[in-house]
Coordinates of C-alpha atoms in Angstrom, one line a residue:
M21 CA -2.8 -40.0 23.3
K22 CA -6.0 -39.1 22.3
K23 CA -8.3 -39.7 25.5
I24 CA -5.5 -38.1 27.4
I25 CA -5.9 -35.2 24.9
F26 CA -9.8 -34.8 25.8
A27 CA -9.2 -35.3 29.0
F28 CA -6.1 -32.2 28.7
A29 CA -9.8 -30.6 26.8
I30 CA -12.0 -31.2 29.5
L31 CA -9.8 -30.1 32.8
I32 CA -8.7 -26.7 30.7
S33 CA -12.8 -26.7 30.3
M34 CA -13.4 -26.8 34.0
G35 CA -10.6 -24.5 34.8
L36 CA -11.6 -21.6 32.8
Q37 CA -15.5 -21.9 33.4
T38 CA -14.6 -22.4 37.3
F39 CA -12.5 -19.1 37.1
A40 CA -15.0 -18.0 35.3
Q41 CA -17.3 -18.0 37.6
S42 CA -15.1 -16.6 41.0
I43 CA -14.5 -13.8 38.7
D44 CA -18.5 -14.3 38.4
T45 CA -18.7 -14.2 42.2
L46 CA -16.9 -10.9 42.1
K47 CA -18.5 -8.8 40.4
N48 CA -22.3 -10.7 40.1
E49 CA -22.3 -10.5 36.9
P50 CA -22.1 -13.7 34.0
V51 CA -19.2 -15.2 32.6
Q52 CA -19.2 -17.3 29.7
Y53 CA -15.2 -17.5 28.6
Y54 CA -15.5 -20.9 26.2
F55 CA -13.0 -20.7 22.1
F56 CA -16.2 -20.6 20.7
V57 CA -17.6 -17.6 22.7
N58 CA -17.0 -15.6 25.0
N59 CA -19.4 -12.8 26.7
I60 CA -17.9 -11.0 29.6
P61 CA -19.2 -8.0 31.8
S62 CA -17.4 -4.6 32.0
D63 CA -13.5 -4.5 33.4
F64 CA -13.0 -8.3 33.1
N65 CA -9.4 -7.5 31.3
Y66 CA -8.4 -10.9 30.3
P67 CA -7.3 -12.3 26.9
L68 CA -9.6 -13.2 25.0
I69 CA -9.8 -15.8 22.4
G70 CA -12.9 -17.7 20.5
I71 CA -15.0 -17.0 17.3
V72 CA -17.3 -15.0 18.8
N73 CA -15.7 -11.7 20.8
N74 CA -18.4 -9.6 23.1
V75 CA -18.3 -7.9 25.9
N76 CA -20.3 -5.7 27.5
G77 CA -18.9 -2.9 28.8
N78 CA -14.9 -1.5 29.2
H79 CA -11.9 -3.9 28.3
E80 CA -8.3 -3.4 28.4
S81 CA -6.9 -6.4 27.1
V82 CA -6.0 -8.6 23.8
Q83 CA -8.7 -10.2 21.6
I84 CA -8.6 -12.2 18.8
G85 CA -11.4 -14.4 17.1
F86 CA -13.6 -13.6 14.0
A87 CA -16.2 -11.0 15.4
N88 CA -14.8 -8.5 18.1
L89 CA -17.9 -6.6 20.3
T90 CA -17.4 -4.3 22.4
K91 CA -19.8 -2.5 23.9
G92 CA -18.2 0.4 25.9
N93 CA -14.2 1.5 26.0
F94 CA -11.5 -0.6 24.4
G95 CA -7.5 -0.5 24.7
G96 CA -5.7 -3.3 23.9
V97 CA -5.2 -5.0 20.0
Q98 CA -8.4 -6.6 18.7
L99 CA -7.5 -9.1 15.8
G100 CA -10.5 -10.5 13.3
F101 CA -12.4 -10.4 10.7
A102 CA -15.0 -8.1 11.7
N103 CA -14.0 -5.9 14.4
T104 CA -15.7 -2.7 16.3
V105 CA -15.8 -0.7 19.7
N106 CA -19.4 1.5 20.9
G107 CA -16.7 3.4 22.9
S108 CA -13.3 4.6 22.3
V109 CA -9.9 3.1 21.2
W110 CA -6.3 3.0 21.8
G111 CA -4.1 0.6 20.5
L112 CA -4.3 -1.6 17.2
Q113 CA -7.5 -2.5 15.5
N114 CA -6.9 -4.9 12.0
G115 CA -9.5 -7.2 10.4
F116 CA -11.1 -7.0 7.7
I117 CA -13.9 -4.3 9.7
N118 CA -13.2 -2.4 11.4
N119 CA -15.3 1.0 13.3
A120 CA -15.1 1.9 16.8
G121 CA -17.6 4.6 18.4
S122 CA -15.8 7.6 19.4
T123 CA -12.3 8.5 19.5
F124 CA -9.3 6.6 18.5
K125 CA -5.6 6.5 18.9
G126 CA -3.4 3.9 17.7
I127 CA -3.5 2.3 14.2
Q128 CA -7.2 0.9 12.1
N129 CA -5.6 -1.7 10.1
G130 CA -8.1 -3.2 7.5
F131 CA -10.3 -3.7 4.1
I132 CA -12.2 -0.5 5.6
N133 CA -11.8 1.3 8.8
N134 CA -14.2 3.5 10.3
V135 CA -13.9 6.5 13.0
S136 CA -16.9 7.9 14.1
G137 CA -14.7 10.7 15.7
S138 CA -10.9 12.1 16.1
V139 CA -8.9 9.9 15.0
S140 CA -5.1 10.1 16.0
G141 CA -2.1 7.8 15.1
F142 CA -3.2 5.5 11.1
Q143 CA -5.7 4.1 9.3
N144 CA -4.5 2.0 6.9
G145 CA -6.9 0.0 4.1
F146 CA -9.2 0.3 1.2
V147 CA -11.5 3.4 2.6
N148 CA -10.8 4.8 5.5
L149 CA -13.2 6.5 6.9
A150 CA -12.5 9.7 10.0
N151 CA -16.0 11.6 10.4
D152 CA -13.9 14.2 12.7
S153 CA -10.5 15.2 12.8
L154 CA -7.3 13.0 11.5
I155 CA -3.6 14.1 13.0
G156 CA -1.7 11.5 11.6
L157 CA -1.7 9.5 8.0
Q158 CA -4.3 7.8 5.9
T159 CA -3.2 5.0 3.4
G160 CA -5.8 3.7 0.8
F161 CA -8.2 3.8 -2.4
V162 CA -10.1 6.1 -0.6
N163 CA -9.4 8.9 2.6
T164 CA -11.9 10.3 4.1
A165 CA -11.6 12.8 6.3
K166 CA -13.1 15.8 7.9
N167 CA -10.3 18.0 8.8
T168 CA -6.9 16.6 8.3
I169 CA -3.0 17.8 10.5
G170 CA -1.3 15.3 8.8
V171 CA -1.1 12.9 5.4
Q172 CA -3.6 11.2 3.7
V173 CA -2.5 9.1 0.7
G174 CA -4.5 7.1 -1.8
F175 CA -6.2 7.3 -4.7
V176 CA -8.9 9.7 -3.4
N177 CA -8.1 11.9 -0.7
L178 CA -11.7 14.5 0.4
T179 CA -11.1 16.3 3.7
K180 CA -12.5 20.1 4.6
N181 CA -9.6 21.3 6.1
M182 CA -6.2 20.5 5.0
I183 CA -2.2 21.2 6.8
G184 CA 0.0 19.1 5.8
F185 CA -0.4 16.4 2.6
Q186 CA -2.0 15.1 0.0
H187 CA -1.3 11.9 -2.8
G188 CA -3.5 10.4 -4.8
F189 CA -4.9 10.7 -8.1
V190 CA -8.2 13.3 -6.9
N191 CA -7.2 15.5 -4.1
S192 CA -9.6 17.9 -2.8
A193 CA -10.0 20.1 0.2
K194 CA -12.2 22.8 1.2
K195 CA -9.3 25.1 2.5
L196 CA -5.9 23.8 1.6
T197 CA -2.9 25.0 4.0
G198 CA -0.3 22.6 2.5
V199 CA 0.5 21.1 -0.6
Q200 CA -1.6 19.0 -3.4
L201 CA 0.0 16.2 -5.5
G202 CA -2.5 14.8 -7.9
F203 CA -3.5 14.4 -11.5
I204 CA -6.9 16.5 -10.0
N205 CA -7.0 18.8 -7.4
S206 CA -9.6 20.9 -6.6
V207 CA -8.9 23.4 -3.4
D208 CA -12.5 25.4 -2.9
T209 CA -9.8 28.3 -0.8
L210 CA -6.1 28.6 -1.0
E211 CA -5.0 29.0 2.4
A212 CA -0.5 28.5 2.1
G213 CA 1.1 26.2 0.3
V214 CA 0.7 24.6 -3.5
P215 CA -1.1 21.9 -5.9
I216 CA 0.0 20.3 -8.7
G217 CA -1.1 18.0 -10.3
F218 CA -2.1 18.0 -14.5
L219 CA -5.6 19.7 -13.4
S220 CA -5.8 22.0 -10.2
F221 CA -9.3 23.9 -9.6
V222 CA -8.5 26.6 -6.8
K223 CA -11.5 28.5 -6.9
H224 CA -10.2 31.2 -3.5
G225 CA -6.6 32.0 -3.7
G226 CA -5.6 30.4 -7.2
F227 CA -4.4 31.4 -11.0
S228 CA -6.2 30.9 -14.3
A229 CA -6.0 33.1 -17.5
L230 CA -5.6 33.2 -21.2
E231 CA -2.8 33.9 -23.1
L232 CA -2.0 34.7 -26.6
S233 CA 1.2 33.9 -27.8
T234 CA 4.1 34.0 -30.8
N235 CA 7.6 32.3 -31.2
E236 CA 10.3 30.7 -33.0
N237 CA 7.9 27.6 -34.3
Y238 CA 5.1 29.0 -34.0
W239 CA 2.7 32.2 -35.2
I240 CA -0.3 32.1 -32.7
N241 CA -0.3 29.7 -29.9
L242 CA -3.7 29.8 -27.0
S243 CA -3.2 28.2 -23.9
F244 CA -4.8 28.3 -20.7
K245 CA -3.9 28.8 -17.9
I246 CA -5.1 27.1 -14.3
G247 CA -3.8 26.3 -11.2
T248 CA -2.3 28.9 -8.7
K249 CA 0.8 31.4 -9.6
A250 CA 3.2 29.1 -7.7
F251 CA 2.4 26.2 -9.7
Y252 CA 0.2 26.5 -13.1
T253 CA -0.5 23.6 -15.5
F254 CA -1.9 24.7 -19.5
P255 CA -2.9 23.1 -22.8
V256 CA -1.9 25.0 -26.0
L257 CA -3.3 24.8 -29.2
S258 CA -0.6 26.7 -32.1
Y259 CA -1.5 27.8 -36.3
N260 CA 1.3 28.0 -38.6
P261 CA -0.5 29.1 -42.1
D262 CA 3.7 29.3 -43.8
S263 CA 4.8 25.9 -42.5
S264 CA 4.7 22.3 -43.8
D265 CA 2.4 21.3 -39.8
R266 CA 0.3 23.9 -39.4
F267 CA -1.4 23.1 -36.6
A268 CA -0.2 21.9 -33.2
L269 CA -1.6 20.9 -30.1
G270 CA 0.8 20.5 -26.6
F271 CA 0.6 20.6 -22.6
G272 CA 2.3 22.4 -20.2
F273 CA 3.3 24.1 -16.2
G274 CA 4.3 27.1 -15.5
S275 CA 5.4 29.3 -12.8
N276 CA 5.1 32.7 -11.9
I277 CA 7.1 35.1 -10.2
S278 CA 6.8 38.2 -8.5
I279 CA 10.0 40.2 -8.7
T280 CA 8.4 43.7 -8.0
N281 CA 4.5 44.5 -7.4
K282 CA 4.0 44.6 -11.5
F283 CA 7.0 43.0 -12.5
F284 CA 7.3 39.2 -13.1
F285 CA 9.6 35.9 -14.3
N286 CA 7.8 33.5 -15.8
P287 CA 9.4 30.4 -17.0
E288 CA 7.7 27.4 -18.6
I289 CA 8.6 23.6 -19.8
S290 CA 6.3 22.8 -22.8
S291 CA 5.4 19.9 -25.0
S292 CA 3.7 19.3 -28.1
F293 CA 2.7 17.0 -31.0
A294 CA 2.1 18.5 -34.4
I295 CA -1.0 17.7 -36.2
S296 CA 0.5 16.6 -39.9
N297 CA 1.3 13.3 -41.4
N298 CA 5.0 14.9 -40.7
I299 CA 4.6 14.3 -36.7
R300 CA 6.5 15.8 -34.6
N301 CA 7.5 16.4 -30.9
I302 CA 8.3 19.9 -29.9
N303 CA 9.3 20.4 -26.3
S304 CA 10.0 24.2 -25.6
F305 CA 11.3 25.8 -22.7
N306 CA 10.8 29.2 -21.9
T307 CA 12.9 31.4 -20.2
S308 CA 10.5 35.2 -19.7
F309 CA 9.4 37.9 -18.2
G310 CA 6.1 39.8 -17.7
Y311 CA 4.2 42.8 -16.4
E312 CA 0.9 43.4 -15.3
L313 CA -0.8 46.6 -17.0
T314 CA -3.6 46.4 -15.2
N315 CA -4.7 43.9 -12.2
R316 CA -5.8 41.1 -15.3
L317 CA -3.9 42.1 -18.2
A318 CA -0.2 41.6 -18.7
I319 CA 2.0 41.4 -21.5
I320 CA 5.5 39.0 -21.5
A321 CA 8.3 38.8 -23.5
G322 CA 11.6 36.7 -23.7
P323 CA 13.9 33.9 -24.8
S324 CA 12.6 30.6 -25.5
F325 CA 14.5 27.5 -26.1
T326 CA 12.9 24.9 -28.3
W327 CA 13.9 20.8 -29.1
N328 CA 12.2 19.0 -32.5
S329 CA 12.6 15.4 -32.3
P330 CA 10.1 14.1 -35.8
I331 CA 8.1 10.4 -35.4
V332 CA 8.9 10.7 -39.2
S333 CA 12.6 11.7 -40.1
T334 CA 11.6 14.2 -42.2
P335 CA 13.4 18.0 -42.9
I336 CA 11.9 20.6 -40.5
N337 CA 11.6 23.4 -42.6
N338 CA 9.9 26.1 -39.8
D339 CA 12.1 29.4 -38.4
I340 CA 9.8 31.9 -38.1
M341 CA 11.6 33.2 -35.2
W342 CA 14.6 32.0 -34.4
L343 CA 18.2 33.0 -33.6
F344 CA 19.9 29.7 -34.2
D345 CA 18.9 26.6 -35.9
H346 CA 21.5 23.4 -35.2
D347 CA 20.2 19.9 -37.0
F348 CA 22.0 17.7 -34.5
S349 CA 21.2 14.4 -36.7
F350 CA 18.3 14.3 -39.7
I351 CA 15.5 13.9 -36.8
D352 CA 16.6 15.9 -34.3
D353 CA 17.1 20.3 -34.2
F354 CA 17.4 22.7 -30.9
A355 CA 17.6 25.8 -31.8
Y356 CA 16.1 29.1 -29.9
G357 CA 14.5 32.1 -29.7
F358 CA 11.7 34.7 -28.8
K359 CA 8.2 34.5 -27.2
C360 CA 5.7 37.3 -26.8
A361 CA 2.0 37.5 -25.6
V362 CA 0.0 39.0 -23.7
R363 CA -2.3 37.5 -20.4
Y364 CA -6.2 38.2 -19.6
T365 CA -6.2 36.8 -15.7
L366 CA -9.7 35.7 -15.0

């Protein structure tokens, strides 16, 4: 049986060599078409299966091996540990490292995906690099593209001009037309759309302001608003000398919704923790209205609703501007009151 298999393998090898030699005669170029190393000329459009597949020009077919190298353009499927095409690619590259020296149309799937030119399609990997424009989708830990029309989803997303959607822990775009959703968003110029996250830094077209307010819980509240008028976040430090919980520290988000050129609706949601022995959580919802006295100065006022949830079960003694107060239990407390504020836009 072993002798038969061995003889069959020899016949296949001889057949491949003969076939390669016939092609070689037509093209006058050297052809090596073996299992371990395949070295073929340009436009030899037959499947390559080997440890190393090397094409000295263009190739349109399938390459399966540990290392696949095409010195010209490639169309088809490359499957291997390292896939490299010096020219343009259309089709699929699937491997640990995928590289295209010019434009790419199709799918790249691997640990590192790099395209020197533009990408039209899908890159999926730990690191995705499109050194020119991206039209399509990138998903990975780090996604970078010069210009993007489409979607980037990853831990870090970087692009110069973004038209579409970025979702990740850190999103950065020089120009944004679309939406950013992440923990930290950075935009130099906001053309249209909104960044949504814990912190959003927008240099041109953004919003930042300092606000001093009083409400039903604390006489003095100092907050810093940052983001855009459509969506901003803010840390807030609160103080009430008459309360057993004098200090509180919190975080919230809100929006400025224009009604007229100067009049706006300003809903906000915030959550604070009282800093004392009797720690409690203060959740507030403000439905205020504001009026811009100048381009930078505005006054704000409106009803506020608060839900208090003491972490330590002690009664709440703090009713500065409460219009209504009801204890739903010994622990939880609901109240509504009023908020007044002065805001200075930076």
